[in-house]
Coordinates of C-alpha atoms and ligand atoms in Angstrom, one line a residue:
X1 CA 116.5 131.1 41.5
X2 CA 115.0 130.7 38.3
X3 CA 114.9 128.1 35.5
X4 CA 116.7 128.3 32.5
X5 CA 113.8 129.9 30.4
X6 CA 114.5 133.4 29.2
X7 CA 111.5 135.2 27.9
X8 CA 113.4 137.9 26.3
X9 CA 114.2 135.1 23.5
X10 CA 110.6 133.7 23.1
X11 CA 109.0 134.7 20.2
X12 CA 106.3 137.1 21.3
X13 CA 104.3 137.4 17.8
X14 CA 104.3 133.8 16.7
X15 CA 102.0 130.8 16.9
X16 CA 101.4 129.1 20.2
X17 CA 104.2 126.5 21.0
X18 CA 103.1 122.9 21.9
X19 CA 104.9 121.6 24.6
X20 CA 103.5 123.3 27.8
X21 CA 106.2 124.8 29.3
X22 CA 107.5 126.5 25.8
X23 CA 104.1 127.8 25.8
X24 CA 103.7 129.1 29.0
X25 CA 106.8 131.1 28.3
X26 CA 105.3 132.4 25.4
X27 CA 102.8 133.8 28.0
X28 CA 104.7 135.0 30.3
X29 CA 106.3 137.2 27.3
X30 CA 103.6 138.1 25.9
X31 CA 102.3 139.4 29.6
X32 CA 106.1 140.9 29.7
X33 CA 104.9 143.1 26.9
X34 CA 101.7 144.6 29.1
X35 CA 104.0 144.7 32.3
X36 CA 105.7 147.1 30.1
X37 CA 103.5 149.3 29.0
X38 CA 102.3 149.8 32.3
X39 CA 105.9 150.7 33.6
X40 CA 105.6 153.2 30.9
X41 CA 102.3 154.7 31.8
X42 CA 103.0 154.5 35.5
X43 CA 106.6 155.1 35.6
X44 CA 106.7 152.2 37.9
X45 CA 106.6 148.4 37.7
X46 CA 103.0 147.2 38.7
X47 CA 103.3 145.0 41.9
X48 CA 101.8 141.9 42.8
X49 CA 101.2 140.2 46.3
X50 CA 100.4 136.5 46.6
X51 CA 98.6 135.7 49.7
X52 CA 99.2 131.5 51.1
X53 CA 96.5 129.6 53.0
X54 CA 97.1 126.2 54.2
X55 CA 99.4 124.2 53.9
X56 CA 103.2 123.2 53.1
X57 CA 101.9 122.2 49.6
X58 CA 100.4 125.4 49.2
X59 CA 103.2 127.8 50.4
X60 CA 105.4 125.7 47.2
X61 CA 102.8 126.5 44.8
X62 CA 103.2 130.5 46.0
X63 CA 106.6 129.8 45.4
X64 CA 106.0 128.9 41.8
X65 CA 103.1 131.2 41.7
X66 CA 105.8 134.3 42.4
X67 CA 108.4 132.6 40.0
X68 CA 106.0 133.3 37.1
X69 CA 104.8 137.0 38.2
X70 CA 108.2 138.2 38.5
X71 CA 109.4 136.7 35.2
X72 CA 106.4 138.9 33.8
X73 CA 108.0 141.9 35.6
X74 CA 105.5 142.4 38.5
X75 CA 107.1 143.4 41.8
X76 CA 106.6 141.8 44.7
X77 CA 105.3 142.8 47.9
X78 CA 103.7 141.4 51.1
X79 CA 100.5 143.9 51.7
X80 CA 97.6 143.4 49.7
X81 CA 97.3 146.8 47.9
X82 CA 98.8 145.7 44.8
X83 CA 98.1 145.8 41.2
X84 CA 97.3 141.8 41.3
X85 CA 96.5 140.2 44.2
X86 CA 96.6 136.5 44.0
X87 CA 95.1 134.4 47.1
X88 CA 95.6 130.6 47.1
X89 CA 93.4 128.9 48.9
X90 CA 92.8 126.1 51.6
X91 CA 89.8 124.1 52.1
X92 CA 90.3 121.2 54.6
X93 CA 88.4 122.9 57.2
X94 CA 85.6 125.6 57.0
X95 CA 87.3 128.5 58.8
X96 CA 89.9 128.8 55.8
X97 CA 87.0 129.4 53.3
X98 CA 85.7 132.2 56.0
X99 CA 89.0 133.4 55.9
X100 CA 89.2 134.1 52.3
X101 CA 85.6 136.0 52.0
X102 CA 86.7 137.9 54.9
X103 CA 89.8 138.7 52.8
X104 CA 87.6 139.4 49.6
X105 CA 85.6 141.8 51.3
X106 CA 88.7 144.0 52.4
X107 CA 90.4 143.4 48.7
X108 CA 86.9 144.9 47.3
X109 CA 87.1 147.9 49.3
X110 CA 91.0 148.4 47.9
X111 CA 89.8 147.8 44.4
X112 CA 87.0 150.4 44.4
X113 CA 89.8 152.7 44.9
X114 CA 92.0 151.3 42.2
X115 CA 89.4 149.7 39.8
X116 CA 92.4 147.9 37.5
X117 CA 93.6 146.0 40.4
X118 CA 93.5 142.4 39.3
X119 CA 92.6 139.8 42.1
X120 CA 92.9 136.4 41.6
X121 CA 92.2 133.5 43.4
X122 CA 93.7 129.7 43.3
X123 CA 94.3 126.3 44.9
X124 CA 92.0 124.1 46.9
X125 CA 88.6 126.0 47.8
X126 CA 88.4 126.7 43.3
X127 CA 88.0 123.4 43.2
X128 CA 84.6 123.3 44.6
X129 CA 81.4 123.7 42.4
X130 CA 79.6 125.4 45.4
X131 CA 82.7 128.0 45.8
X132 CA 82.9 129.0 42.1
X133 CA 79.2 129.6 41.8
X134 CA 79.2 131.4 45.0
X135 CA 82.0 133.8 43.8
X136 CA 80.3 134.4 40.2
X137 CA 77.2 135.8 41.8
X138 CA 78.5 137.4 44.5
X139 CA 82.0 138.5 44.3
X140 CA 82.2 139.8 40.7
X141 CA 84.7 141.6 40.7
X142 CA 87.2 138.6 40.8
X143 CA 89.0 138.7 37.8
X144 CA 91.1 134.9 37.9
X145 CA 90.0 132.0 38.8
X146 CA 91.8 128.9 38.7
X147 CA 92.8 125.2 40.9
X148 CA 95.3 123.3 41.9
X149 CA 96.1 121.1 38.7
X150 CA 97.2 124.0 36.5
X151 CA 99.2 126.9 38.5
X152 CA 101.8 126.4 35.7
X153 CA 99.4 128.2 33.2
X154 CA 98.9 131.5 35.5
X155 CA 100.3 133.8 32.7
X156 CA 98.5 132.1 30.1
X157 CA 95.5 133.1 32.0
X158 CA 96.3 136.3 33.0
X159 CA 96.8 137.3 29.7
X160 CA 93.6 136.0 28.6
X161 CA 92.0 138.5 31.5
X162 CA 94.4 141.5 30.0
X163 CA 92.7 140.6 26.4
X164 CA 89.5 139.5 27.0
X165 CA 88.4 142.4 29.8
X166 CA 86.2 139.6 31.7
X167 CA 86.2 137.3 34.0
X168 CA 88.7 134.1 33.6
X169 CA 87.9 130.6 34.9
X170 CA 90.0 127.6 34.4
X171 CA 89.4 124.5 36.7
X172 CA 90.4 120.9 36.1
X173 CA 89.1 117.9 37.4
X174 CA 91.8 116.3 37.6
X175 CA 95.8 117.0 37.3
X176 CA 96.8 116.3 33.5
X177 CA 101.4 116.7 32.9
X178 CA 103.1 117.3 35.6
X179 CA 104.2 120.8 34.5
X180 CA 107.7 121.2 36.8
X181 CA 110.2 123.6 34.4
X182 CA 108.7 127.1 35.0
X183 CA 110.3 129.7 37.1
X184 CA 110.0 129.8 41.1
X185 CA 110.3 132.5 43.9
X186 CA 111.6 131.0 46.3
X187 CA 111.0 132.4 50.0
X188 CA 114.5 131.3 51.5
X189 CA 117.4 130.9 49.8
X190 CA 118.9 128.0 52.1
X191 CA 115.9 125.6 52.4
X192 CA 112.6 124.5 50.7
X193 CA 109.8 122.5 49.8
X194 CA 110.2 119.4 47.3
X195 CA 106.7 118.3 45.5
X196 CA 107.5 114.6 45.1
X197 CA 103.7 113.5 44.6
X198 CA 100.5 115.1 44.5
X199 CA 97.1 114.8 45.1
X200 CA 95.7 111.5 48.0
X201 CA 94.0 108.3 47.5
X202 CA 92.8 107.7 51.0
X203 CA 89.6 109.0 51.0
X204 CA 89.6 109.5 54.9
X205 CA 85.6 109.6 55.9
X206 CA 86.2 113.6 56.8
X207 CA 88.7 114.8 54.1
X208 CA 87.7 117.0 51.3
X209 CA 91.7 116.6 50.1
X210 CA 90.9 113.7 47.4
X211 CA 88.0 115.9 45.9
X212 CA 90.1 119.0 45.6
X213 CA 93.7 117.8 44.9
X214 CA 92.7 114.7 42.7
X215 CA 94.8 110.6 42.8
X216 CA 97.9 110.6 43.5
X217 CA 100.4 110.8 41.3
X218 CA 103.8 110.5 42.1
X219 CA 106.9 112.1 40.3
X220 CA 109.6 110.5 38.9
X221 CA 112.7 109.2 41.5
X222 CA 114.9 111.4 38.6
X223 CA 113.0 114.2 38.5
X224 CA 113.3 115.0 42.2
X225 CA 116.5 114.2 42.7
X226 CA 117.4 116.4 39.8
X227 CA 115.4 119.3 41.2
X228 CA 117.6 118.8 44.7
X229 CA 120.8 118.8 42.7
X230 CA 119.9 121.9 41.2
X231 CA 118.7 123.4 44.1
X232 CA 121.6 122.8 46.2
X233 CA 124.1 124.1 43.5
X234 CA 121.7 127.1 44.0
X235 CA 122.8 127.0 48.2
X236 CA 119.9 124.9 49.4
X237 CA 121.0 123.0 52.6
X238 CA 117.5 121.4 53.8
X239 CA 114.8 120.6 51.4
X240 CA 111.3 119.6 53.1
X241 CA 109.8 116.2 50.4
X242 CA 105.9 117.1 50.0
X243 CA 103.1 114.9 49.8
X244 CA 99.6 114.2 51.3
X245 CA 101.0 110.9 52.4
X246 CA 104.6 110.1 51.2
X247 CA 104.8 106.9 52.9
X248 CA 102.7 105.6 49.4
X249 CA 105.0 107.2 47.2
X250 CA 106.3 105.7 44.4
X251 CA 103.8 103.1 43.8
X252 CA 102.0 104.1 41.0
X253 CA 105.2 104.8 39.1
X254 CA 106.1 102.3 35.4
X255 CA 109.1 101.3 37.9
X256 CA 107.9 101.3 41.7
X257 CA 110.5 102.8 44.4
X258 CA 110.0 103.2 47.8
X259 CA 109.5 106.3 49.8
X260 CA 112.6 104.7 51.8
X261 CA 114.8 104.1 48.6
X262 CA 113.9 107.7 47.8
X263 CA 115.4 108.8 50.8
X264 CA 118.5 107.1 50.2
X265 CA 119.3 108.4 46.9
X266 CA 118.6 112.3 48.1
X267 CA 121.1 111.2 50.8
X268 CA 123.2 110.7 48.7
X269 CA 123.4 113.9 47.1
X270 CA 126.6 116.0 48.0
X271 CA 126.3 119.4 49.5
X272 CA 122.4 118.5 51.0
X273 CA 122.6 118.6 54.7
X274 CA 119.1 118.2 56.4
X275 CA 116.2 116.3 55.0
X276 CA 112.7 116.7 55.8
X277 CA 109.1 115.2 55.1
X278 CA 105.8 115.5 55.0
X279 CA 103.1 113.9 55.6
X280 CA 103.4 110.3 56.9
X281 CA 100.3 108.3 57.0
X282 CA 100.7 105.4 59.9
X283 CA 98.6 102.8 58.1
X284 CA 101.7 102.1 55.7
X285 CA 104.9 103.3 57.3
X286 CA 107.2 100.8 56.4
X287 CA 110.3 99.0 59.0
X288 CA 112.4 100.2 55.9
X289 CA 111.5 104.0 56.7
X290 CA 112.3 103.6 60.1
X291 CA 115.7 101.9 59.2
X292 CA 116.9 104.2 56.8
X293 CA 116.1 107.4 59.4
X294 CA 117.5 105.2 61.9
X295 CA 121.1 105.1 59.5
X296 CA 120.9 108.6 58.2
X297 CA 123.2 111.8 59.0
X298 CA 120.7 114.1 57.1
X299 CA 117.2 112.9 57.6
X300 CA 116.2 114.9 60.3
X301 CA 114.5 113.2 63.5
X302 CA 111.1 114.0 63.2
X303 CA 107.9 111.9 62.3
X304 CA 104.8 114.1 61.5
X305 CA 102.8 111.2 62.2
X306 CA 98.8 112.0 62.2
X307 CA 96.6 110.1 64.8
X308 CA 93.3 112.0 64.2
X309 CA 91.4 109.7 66.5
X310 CA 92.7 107.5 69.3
X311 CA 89.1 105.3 69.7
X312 CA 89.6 102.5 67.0
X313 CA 86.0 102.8 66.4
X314 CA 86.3 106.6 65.6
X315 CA 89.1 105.1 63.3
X316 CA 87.2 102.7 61.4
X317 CA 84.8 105.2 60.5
X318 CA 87.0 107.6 59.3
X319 CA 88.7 105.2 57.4
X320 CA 92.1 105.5 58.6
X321 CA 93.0 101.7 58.1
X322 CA 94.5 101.5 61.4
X323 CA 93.1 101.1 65.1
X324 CA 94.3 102.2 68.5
X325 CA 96.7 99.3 69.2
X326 CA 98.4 99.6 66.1
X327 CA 99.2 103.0 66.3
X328 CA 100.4 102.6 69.9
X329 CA 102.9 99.8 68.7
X330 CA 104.0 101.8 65.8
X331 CA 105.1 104.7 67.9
X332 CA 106.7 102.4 70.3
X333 CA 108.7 100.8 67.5
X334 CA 109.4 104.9 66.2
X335 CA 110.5 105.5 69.2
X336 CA 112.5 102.8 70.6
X337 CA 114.6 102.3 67.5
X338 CA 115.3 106.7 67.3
X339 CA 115.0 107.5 70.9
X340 CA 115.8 111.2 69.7
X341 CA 112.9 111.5 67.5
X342 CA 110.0 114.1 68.0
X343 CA 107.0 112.8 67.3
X344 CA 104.4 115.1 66.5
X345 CA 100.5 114.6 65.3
X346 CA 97.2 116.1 64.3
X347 CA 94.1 114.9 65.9
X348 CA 90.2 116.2 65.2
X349 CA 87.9 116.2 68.1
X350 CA 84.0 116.4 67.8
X351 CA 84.0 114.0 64.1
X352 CA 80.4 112.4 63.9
X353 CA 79.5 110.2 66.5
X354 CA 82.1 110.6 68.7
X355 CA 81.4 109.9 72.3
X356 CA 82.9 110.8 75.9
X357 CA 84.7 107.2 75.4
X358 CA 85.8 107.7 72.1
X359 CA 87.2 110.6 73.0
X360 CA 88.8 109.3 76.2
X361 CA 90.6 107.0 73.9
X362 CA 92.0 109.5 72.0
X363 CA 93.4 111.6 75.6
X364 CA 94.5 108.0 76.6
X365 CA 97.0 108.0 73.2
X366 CA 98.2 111.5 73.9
X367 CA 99.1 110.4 77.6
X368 CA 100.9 107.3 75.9
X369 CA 102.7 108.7 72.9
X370 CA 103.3 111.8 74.5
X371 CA 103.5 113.7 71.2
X372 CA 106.0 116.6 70.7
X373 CA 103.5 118.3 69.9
X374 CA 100.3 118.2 68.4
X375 CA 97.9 119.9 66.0
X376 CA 94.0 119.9 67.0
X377 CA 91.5 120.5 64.8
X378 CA 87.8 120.8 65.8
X379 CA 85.8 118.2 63.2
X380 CA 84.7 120.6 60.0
X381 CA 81.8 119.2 58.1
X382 CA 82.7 119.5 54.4
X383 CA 80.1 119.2 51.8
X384 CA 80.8 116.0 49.7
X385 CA 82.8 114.2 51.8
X386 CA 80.8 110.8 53.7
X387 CA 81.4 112.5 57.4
X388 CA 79.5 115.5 55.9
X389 CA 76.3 112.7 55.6
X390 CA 76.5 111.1 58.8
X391 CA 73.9 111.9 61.2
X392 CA 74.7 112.1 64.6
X393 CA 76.9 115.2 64.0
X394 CA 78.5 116.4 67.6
X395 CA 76.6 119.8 69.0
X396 CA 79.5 122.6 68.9
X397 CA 79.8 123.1 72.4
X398 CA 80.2 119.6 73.5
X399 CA 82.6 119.4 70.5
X400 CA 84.9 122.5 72.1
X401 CA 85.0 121.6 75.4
X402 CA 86.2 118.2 74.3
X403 CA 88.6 120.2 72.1
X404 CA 90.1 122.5 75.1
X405 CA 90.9 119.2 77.4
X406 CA 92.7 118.6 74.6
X407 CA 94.5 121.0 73.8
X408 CA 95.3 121.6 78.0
X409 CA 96.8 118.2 78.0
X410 CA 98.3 118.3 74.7
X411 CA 100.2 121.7 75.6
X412 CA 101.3 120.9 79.0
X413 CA 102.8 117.3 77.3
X414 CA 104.7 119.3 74.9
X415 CA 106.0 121.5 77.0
X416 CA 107.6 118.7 78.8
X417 CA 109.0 117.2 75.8
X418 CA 109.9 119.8 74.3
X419 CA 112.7 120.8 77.2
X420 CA 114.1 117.5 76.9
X421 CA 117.1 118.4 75.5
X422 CA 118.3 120.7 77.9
X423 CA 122.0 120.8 78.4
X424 CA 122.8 119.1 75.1
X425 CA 124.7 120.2 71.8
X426 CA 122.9 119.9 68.8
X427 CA 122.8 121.8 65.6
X428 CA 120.7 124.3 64.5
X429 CA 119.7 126.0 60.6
X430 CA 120.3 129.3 61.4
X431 CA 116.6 130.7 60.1
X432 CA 116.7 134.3 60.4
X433 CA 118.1 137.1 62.9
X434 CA 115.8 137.5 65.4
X435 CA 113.7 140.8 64.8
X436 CA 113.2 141.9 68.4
X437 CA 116.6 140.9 69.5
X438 CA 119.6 142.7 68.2
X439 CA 122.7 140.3 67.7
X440 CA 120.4 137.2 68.4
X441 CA 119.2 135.2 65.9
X442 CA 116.9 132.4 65.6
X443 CA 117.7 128.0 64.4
X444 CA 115.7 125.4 63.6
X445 CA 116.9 122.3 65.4
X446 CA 116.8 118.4 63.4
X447 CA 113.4 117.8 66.0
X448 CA 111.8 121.2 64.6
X449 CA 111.9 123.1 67.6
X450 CA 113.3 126.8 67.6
X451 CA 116.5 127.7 69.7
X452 CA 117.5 131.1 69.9
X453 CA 121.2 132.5 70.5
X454 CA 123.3 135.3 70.3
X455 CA 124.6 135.3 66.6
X456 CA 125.6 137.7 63.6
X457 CA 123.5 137.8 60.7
X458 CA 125.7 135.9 58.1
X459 CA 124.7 132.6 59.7
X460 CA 122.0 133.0 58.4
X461 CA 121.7 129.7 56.7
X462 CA 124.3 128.2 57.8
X463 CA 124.2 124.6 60.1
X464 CA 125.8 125.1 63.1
X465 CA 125.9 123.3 66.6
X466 CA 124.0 125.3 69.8
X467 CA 124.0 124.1 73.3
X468 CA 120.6 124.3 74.7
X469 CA 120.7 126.0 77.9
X470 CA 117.0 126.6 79.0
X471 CA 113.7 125.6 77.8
X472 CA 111.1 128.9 77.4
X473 CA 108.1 126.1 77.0
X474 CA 108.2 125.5 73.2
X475 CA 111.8 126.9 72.4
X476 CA 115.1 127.1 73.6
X477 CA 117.6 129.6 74.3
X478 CA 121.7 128.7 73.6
X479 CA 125.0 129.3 73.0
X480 CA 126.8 128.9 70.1
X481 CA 130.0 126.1 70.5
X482 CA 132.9 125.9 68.3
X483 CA 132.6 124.5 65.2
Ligands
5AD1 N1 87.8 118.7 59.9 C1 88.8 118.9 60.8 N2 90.1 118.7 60.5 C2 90.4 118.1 59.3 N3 91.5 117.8 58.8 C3 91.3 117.3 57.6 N4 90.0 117.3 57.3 C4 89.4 117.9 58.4 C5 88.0 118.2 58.7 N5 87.1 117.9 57.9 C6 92.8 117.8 59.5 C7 93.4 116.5 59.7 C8 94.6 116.5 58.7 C9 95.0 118.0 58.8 C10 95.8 118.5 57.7 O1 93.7 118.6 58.8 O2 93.9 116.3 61.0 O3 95.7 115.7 59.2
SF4_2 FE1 93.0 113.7 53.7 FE2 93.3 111.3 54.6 FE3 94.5 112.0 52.3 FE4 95.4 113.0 54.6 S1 95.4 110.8 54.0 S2 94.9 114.1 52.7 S3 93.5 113.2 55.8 S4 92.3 111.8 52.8

């Protein structure tokens, strides 16, 4: 599961290598050499846990986050009484900024029992001024603090903490390289997540995203496709593309490519079974997109395709670049030419200024589209961001009972859908055996939705077909046919 890079042969006393990578694994060796010590001292290896917030992008940076702390020697471990607890952050919305002082406060208490526990804290909510300064004065005893732009350097900077006995902060502005070569941890062996651009242009009225991740910046059509190759030689059968809004991909590249002409070439690759993606932004989904998912055996039928706002006005202030009508017509045009497809969404409720109309608008798409299903969010004011400035901001209660129609109509809808395939054959990535269940285990079907069936455990990650028998609501249960 690792890259090639072998620390064991990297010069631990020398000068600092140039090119990045080299260097970090200079780091990681020279952090090798404390891990240890420590195994000496404590006749144990120290441990680490890495806590994820948020989103897909985030659970890959843990990934490569992990990769590096157990190339240093750290052991791994869910629960946060650890040697070095690492918490990568999410900021789109204000509750996952509570979350992680809550989590603080609990890590404190843990470290006043074990005062060299190291915690550490990364991704989105670092890169805000008001966060940083807020953690300096009151949560000092953070030892690490660094963004989203330079994970790749985590043992560079944990060995500056080992040396220095203080304090670390490292926050960029902006992503520099593209650092890809260091070692990941990756949590399933049979599928994962694909970084093939970072960061978001859009500048949506509400979203803190541009602030925190930076432009986007797209990788190289070689570079991914290498990184598939390599991770299906290492028994990867689905791999998940990531971006804030792949549908732009490519476009900022020396040589443009399409997200679509992306797609085909990872198609292409032998031994891949099931592609994924995420996210889609509606305002440029091309007919080329829909044609090449129409043609595909390994694109799987799914459009995470986010509405936000079904009142073109709401729209037009958040500066989505698409109104009601188009939206509608784009779905239609989804479905129609991929009858099969699940369609599934994320909608806020309560953003500034929304009235009962606008919000009508917005149940009037969901009874239209009739999403798969749907992820609501109640609006979160984030500081910086133009929503943040606007004044008629919605009174909270008005705001949540807006948010529980929702969510009433949005459930019951996807419930429906969701039972649609009923009585059909389709196949299923065998995910895990189910824990409650002996001899049952648990699939992820092409449309995303679970099915469970009786099953040993060495299908696990395997593709293999399942006849749906019954609908439990949002899963199935089935049978396993004949290969
Ligand atoms: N408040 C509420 N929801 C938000 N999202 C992004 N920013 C905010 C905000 N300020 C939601 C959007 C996006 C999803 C990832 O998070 O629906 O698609
Ligand atoms: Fe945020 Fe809009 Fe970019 Fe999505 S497309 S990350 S909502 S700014």
């Amino acid at each position: 599961m690792y890259n090639e890079i072998n620390p064991d042969q990297t010069d631990r006393t020398g000068g600092l290598p140039k090119e990045e990578s080299s260097r970090q694994s200079h780091f990681i060796a020279r952090c090798r050499g404390w891990a240890g010590d420590f195994e000496k001292t404590h006749h144990r290896r120290p441990t680490a846990s890495v806590q994820t917030f948020g989103c897909q992008m985030n659970a890959r940076d843990s990934e490569k986050l992990s990769g590096i702390l157990e190339q240093i020697g750290f052991e791994l471990k869910e629960e946060e009484d650890a040697d070095l607890v690492l918490y990568n952050t999410c900021t789109v919305r204000d509750n996952a900024n509570q979350r992680v002082y809550g989590r603080l406060g609990y890590v404190h208490s843990l470290k006043k029992k074990n005062p060299a526990m190291l915690i550490g804290l990364c991704g989105c909510m670092m890169q805000e001024e008001s966060v940083i300064e807020k953690i300096r004065q009151s949560y000092r005893f953070v030892d690490l603090i660094f963004g989203t732009h330079n994970i790749y350097k985590l043992a560079e900077l944990l060995y500056e903490r080992l040396t220095s006995g203080s304090m670390v902060v490292d926050i960029w502005k902006e992503g520099r390289d593209i650092v890809e070569t260091l070692p990941t941890e990756r949590k399933y062996p049979y599928k994962s997540g694909v970084n093939i651009m970072y960061g978001c242009n859009n500048f949506c009225s509400y979203c803190i995203v541009p602030y925190v991740r930076g432009r986007e910046r797209s990788r190289r059509p070689e570079e991914i496709l290498e990184e598939i190759r390599r991770l299906v030689d290492e028994g990867v059968v689905e791999v998940m593309l990531l971006g804030q809004n792949v549908n732009s991909y490519g476009k900022n590249l020396e040589t443009p490519v399409s997200f679509a002409g992306l797609l085909k070439e990872a198609e292409a690759i032998e031994g891949l079974k099931r592609i994924r993606f995420m996210t889609s932004h509606p305002k440029d989904l091309s007919d080329e997109l829909i044609q090449v998912m129409k043609d595909s055996e390994k694109i799987c039928p799914h459009l995470h395709l986010p509405l936000q706002s079904g009142s073109s006005r709401i729209l037009k202030i958040m500066n989505r670049r698409y109104d009601k009508e188009q939206y509608l017509a784009l779905a239609k045009k989804i479905r129609t030419a991929i009858p099969d497809i699940s369609l599934t969404t994320d909608i806020i409720v309560g953003f500034p200024g929304e009235t009962e109309e606008d919000f009508e608008e917005t149940m009037d798409v969901v009874r239209q589209v009739r999403f798969d299903s749907a992820f609501t969010f109640l609006y979160s004011k984030r500081t910086g961001t133009p929503a943040a400035a606007m004044e008629n901001q919605i009174p909270k209660e008005v705001a949540q009972a807006r948010f529980d129609r929702l969510l009433a109509l949005v459930q019951q809808i996807s419930k429906e859908m969701s039972g649609r395939d009923t009585g059909r054959v389709l196949t299923a990535l065998v995910e895990e055996t189910d824990r409650q269940h002996e001899g049952m285990v648990t699939g992820r079907l092409g449309n995303n939705i679970m099915v469970h069936f009786p099953g040993a455990p060495e299908l696990v990650g395997q593709i293999v077909p399942v006849r749906l028998l019954e609908s439990r609501g949002f899963y199935y249960m089935g049978r396993m046919e004949e290969q």
